[in-house]
mmCIF file of C-alpha atoms in Angstrom:
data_model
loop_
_atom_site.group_PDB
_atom_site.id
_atom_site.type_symbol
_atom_site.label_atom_id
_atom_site.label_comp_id
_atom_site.label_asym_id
_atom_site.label_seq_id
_atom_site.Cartn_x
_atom_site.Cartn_y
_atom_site.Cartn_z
ATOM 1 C CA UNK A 165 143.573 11.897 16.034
ATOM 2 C CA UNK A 166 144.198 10.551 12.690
ATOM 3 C CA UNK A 167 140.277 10.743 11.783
ATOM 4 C CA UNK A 168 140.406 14.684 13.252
ATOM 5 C CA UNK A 169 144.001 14.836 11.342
ATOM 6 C CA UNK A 170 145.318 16.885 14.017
ATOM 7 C CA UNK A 171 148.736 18.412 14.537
ATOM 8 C CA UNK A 172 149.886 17.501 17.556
ATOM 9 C CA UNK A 173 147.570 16.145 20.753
ATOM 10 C CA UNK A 174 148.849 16.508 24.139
ATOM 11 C CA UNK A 175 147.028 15.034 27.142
ATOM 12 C CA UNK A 176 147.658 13.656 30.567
ATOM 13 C CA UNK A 177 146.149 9.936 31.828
ATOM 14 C CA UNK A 178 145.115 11.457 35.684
ATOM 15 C CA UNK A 179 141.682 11.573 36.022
ATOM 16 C CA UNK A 180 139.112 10.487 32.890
ATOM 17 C CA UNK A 181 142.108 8.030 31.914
ATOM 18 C CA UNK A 182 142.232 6.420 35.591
ATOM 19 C CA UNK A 183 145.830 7.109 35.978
ATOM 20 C CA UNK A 184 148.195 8.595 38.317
ATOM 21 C CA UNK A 185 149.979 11.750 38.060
ATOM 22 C CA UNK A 186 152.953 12.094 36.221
ATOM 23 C CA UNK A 187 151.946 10.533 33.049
ATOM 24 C CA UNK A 188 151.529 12.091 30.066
ATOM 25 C CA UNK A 189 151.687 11.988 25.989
ATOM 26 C CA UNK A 190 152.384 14.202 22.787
ATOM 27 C CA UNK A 191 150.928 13.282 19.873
ATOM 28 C CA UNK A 192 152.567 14.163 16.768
ATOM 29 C CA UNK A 193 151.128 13.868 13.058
ATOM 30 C CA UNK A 194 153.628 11.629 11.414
ATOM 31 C CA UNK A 195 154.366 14.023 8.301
ATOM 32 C CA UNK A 196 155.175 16.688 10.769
ATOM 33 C CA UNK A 197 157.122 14.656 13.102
ATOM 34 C CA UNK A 198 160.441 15.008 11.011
ATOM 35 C CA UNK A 199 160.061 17.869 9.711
ATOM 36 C CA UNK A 200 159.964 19.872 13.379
ATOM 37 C CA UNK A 201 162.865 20.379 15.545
ATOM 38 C CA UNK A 202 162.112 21.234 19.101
ATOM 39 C CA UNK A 203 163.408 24.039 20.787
ATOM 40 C CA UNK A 204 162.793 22.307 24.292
ATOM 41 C CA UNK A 205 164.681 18.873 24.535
ATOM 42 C CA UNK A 206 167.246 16.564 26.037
ATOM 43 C CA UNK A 207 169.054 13.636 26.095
ATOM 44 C CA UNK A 208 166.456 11.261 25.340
ATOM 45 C CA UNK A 209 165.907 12.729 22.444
ATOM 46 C CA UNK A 210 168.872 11.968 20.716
ATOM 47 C CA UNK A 211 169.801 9.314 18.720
ATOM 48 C CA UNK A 212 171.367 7.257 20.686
ATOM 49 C CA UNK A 213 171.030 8.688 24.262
ATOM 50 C CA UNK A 214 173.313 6.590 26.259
ATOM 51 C CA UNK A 215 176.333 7.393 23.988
ATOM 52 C CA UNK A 216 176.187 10.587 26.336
ATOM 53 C CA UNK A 217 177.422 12.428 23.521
ATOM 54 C CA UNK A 218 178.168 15.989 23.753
ATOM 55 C CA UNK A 219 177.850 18.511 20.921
ATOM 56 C CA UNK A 220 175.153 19.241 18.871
ATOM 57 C CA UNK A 221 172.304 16.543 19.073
ATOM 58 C CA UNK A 222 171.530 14.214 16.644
ATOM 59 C CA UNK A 223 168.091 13.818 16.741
ATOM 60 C CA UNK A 224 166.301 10.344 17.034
ATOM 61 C CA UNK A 225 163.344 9.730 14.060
ATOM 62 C CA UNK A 226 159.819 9.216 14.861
ATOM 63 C CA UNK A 227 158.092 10.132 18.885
ATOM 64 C CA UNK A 228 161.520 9.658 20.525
ATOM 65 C CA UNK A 229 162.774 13.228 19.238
ATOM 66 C CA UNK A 230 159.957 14.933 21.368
ATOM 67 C CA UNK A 231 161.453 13.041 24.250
ATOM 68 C CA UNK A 232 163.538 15.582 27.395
ATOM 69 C CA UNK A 233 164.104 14.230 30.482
ATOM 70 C CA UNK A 234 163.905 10.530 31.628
ATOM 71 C CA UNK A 235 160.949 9.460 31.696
ATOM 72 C CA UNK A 236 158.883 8.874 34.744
ATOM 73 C CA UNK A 237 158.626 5.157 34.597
ATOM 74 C CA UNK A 238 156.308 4.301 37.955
ATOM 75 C CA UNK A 239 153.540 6.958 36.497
ATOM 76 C CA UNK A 240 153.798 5.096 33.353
ATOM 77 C CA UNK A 241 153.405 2.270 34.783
ATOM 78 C CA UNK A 242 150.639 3.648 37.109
ATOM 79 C CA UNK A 243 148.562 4.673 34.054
ATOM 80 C CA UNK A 244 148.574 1.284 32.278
ATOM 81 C CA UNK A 245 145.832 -0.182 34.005
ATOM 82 C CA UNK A 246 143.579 2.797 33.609
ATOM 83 C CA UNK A 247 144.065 2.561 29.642
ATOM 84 C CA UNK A 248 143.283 -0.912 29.454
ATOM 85 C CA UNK A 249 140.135 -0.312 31.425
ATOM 86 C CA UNK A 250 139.162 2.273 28.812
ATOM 87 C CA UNK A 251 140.261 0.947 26.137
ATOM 88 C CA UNK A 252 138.212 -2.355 27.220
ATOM 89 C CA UNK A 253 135.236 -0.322 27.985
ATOM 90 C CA UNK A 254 135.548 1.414 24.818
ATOM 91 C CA UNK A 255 135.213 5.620 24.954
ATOM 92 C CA UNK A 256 132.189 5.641 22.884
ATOM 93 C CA UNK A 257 130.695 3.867 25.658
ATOM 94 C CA UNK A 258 131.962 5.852 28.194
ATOM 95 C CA UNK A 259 130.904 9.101 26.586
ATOM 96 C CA UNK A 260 127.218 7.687 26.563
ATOM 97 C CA UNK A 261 127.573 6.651 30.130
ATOM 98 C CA UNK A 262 128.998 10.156 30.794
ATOM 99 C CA UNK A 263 125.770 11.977 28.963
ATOM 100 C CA UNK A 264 123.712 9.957 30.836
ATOM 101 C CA UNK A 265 124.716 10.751 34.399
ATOM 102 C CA UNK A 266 125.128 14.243 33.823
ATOM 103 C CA UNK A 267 121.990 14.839 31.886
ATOM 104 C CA UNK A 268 120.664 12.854 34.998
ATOM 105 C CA UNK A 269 122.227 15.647 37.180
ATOM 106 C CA UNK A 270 121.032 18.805 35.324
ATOM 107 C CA UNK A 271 117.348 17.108 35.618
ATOM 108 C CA UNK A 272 117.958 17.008 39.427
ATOM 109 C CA UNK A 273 119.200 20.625 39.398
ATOM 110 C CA UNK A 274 116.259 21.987 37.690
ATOM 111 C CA UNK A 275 113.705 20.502 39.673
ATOM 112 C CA UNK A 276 115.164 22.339 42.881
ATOM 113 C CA UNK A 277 115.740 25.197 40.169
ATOM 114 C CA UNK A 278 119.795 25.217 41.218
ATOM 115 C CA UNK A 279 121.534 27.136 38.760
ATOM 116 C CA UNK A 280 123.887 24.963 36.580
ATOM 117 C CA UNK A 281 127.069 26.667 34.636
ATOM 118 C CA UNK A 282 128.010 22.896 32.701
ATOM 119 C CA UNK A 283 126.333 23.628 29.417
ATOM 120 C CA UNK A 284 123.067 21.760 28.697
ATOM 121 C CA UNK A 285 124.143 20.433 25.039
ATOM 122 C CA UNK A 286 125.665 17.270 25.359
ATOM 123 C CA UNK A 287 127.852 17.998 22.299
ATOM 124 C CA UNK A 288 129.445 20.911 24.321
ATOM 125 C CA UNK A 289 129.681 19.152 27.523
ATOM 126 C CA UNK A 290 132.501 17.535 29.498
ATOM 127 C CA UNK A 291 132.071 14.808 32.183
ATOM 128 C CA UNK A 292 131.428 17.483 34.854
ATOM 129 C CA UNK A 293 128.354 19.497 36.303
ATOM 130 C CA UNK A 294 128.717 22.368 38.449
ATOM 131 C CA UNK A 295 126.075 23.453 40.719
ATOM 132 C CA UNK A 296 126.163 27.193 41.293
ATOM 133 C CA UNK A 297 123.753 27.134 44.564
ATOM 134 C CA UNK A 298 123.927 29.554 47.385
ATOM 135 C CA UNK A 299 126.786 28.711 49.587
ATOM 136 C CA UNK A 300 128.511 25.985 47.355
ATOM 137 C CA UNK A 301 131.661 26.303 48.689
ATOM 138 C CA UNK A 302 130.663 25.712 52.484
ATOM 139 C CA UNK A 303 128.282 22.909 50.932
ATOM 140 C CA UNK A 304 130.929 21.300 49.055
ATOM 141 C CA UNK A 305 133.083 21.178 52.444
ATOM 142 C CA UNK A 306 130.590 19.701 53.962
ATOM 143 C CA UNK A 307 130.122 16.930 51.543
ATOM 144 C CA UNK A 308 133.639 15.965 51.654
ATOM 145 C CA UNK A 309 133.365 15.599 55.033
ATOM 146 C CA UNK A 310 130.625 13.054 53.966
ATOM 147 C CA UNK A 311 132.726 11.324 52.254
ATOM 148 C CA UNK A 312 131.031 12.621 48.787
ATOM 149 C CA UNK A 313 134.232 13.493 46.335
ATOM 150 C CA UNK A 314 133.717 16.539 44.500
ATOM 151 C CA UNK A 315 135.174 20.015 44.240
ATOM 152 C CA UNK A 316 134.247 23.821 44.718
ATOM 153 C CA UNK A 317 135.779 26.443 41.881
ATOM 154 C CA UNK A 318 134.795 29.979 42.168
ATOM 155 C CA UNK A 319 131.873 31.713 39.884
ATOM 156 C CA UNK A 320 131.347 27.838 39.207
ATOM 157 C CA UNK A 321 130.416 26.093 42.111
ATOM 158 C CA UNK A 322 129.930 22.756 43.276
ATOM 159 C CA UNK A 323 131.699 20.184 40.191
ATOM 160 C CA UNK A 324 130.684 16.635 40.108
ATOM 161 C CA UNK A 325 132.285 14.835 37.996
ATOM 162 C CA UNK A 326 130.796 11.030 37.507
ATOM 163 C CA UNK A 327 132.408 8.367 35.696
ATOM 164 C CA UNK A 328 131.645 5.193 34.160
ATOM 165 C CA UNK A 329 132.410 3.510 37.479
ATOM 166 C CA UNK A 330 129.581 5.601 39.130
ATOM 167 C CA UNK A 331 126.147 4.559 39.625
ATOM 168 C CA UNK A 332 122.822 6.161 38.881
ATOM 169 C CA UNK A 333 122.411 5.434 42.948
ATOM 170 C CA UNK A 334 125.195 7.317 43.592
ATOM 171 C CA UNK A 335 123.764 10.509 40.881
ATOM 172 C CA UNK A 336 120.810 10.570 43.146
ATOM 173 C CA UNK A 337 122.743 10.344 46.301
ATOM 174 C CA UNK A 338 125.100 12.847 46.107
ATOM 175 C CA UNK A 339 121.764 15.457 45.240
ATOM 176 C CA UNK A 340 120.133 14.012 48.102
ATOM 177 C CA UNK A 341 123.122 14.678 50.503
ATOM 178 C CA UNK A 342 122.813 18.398 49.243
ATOM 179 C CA UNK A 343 119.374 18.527 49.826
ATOM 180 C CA UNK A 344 120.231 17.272 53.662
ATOM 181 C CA UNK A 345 123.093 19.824 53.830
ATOM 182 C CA UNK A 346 120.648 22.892 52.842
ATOM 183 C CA UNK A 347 118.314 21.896 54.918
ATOM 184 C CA UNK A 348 120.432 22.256 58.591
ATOM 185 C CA UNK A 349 119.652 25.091 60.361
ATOM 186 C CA UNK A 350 123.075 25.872 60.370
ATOM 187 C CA UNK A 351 123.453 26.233 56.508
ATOM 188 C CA UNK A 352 119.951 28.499 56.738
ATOM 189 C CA UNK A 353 121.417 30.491 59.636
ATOM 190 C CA UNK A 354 124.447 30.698 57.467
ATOM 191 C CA UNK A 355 123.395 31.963 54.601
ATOM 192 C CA UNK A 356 121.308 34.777 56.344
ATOM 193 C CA UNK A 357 124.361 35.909 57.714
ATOM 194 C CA UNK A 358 124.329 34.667 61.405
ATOM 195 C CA UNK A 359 126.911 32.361 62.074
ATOM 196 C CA UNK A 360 130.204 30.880 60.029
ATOM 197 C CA UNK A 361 129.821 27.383 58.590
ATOM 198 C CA UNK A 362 132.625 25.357 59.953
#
């Protein structure tokens, strides 16, 4: 943030930060911090909160006047783990990991020419691939059921998301699973129009 010299960064540490939910941070750029006042706040953002004061707030200096509610302290808590592991792992070498698998699963898609709405340039690519294949939302039931976690989102398809944790067995598994899936009679029944997939 301070090499980008952004404004203000706001994320969340479910998911790519291997937290829980709940947790969640504002970045501020310091030179802006006191010159903003929030229009949404509360009493932790005050000066000294447990004064309870009443009337108009005096706000605290630095990240604390961004503050509302209490703070969720087991998600915070939750999340710490998750950082460390990144911050161990380092997210340059995450990011390379991440290219990797999901260059690894746009190669895979093209040889069974599956249509793929992730874009193909790595520099304009998140962690995620989504596989726009006939009947990817019955197909992505179906490999839940396997035990295969991914996720179905309309006009996108079937999003797999790998992370550094995964494999490069587990790339070529989860393709292979969709190959079995396709394969059933039922899905081919299915997607002439004979019976439901359940």
């Amino acid at each position: 943030v301070q090499k980008l010299n952004v404004d203000f960064l706001v994320g969340g540490c479910l998911k790519w930060l291997c937290g829980g939910p709940g947790a969640c941070f504002l970045y501020v750029r310091p030179d802006l911090s006191a010159k903003l006042k929030p229009s949404f706040t509360g009493w932790m953002a005050h000066d000294n909160p447990f004064a309870f004061d009443t009337g108009p707030i005096e706000r605290a200096s630095g990240s604390y006047r961004f503050m509302n509610g209490t703070p969720v302290i087991p998600a915070l808590y939750t999340c710490r783990a998750g950082l460390e592991i990144v911050s161990e792992l380092g997210v340059e070498n995450i990011r390379r990991r991440s290219v990797e698998m999901t260059t690894r699963l746009i190669e895979l898609a093209d040889e069974r020419n599956w249509k793929t709405t992730s874009p193909r340039d790595p520099g304009c690519r998140a962690g995620t691939i989504a596989l726009d294949i006939p009947n990817a939302e019955a197909v992505s039931e179906e490999l839940l059921a396997r035990d295969f976690l991914v996720d179905y989102r309309p006009k996108a398809g079937i999003r797999i998301a790998p992370h550094f944790y995964n494999t490069d067995q587990e790339i070529e598994d989860v393709i292979a699973e969709i190959d079995d899936i396709i394969a059933t009679e039922t899905y081919r029944k299915h997607l002439a129009g004979a019976v439901k997939v359940e």
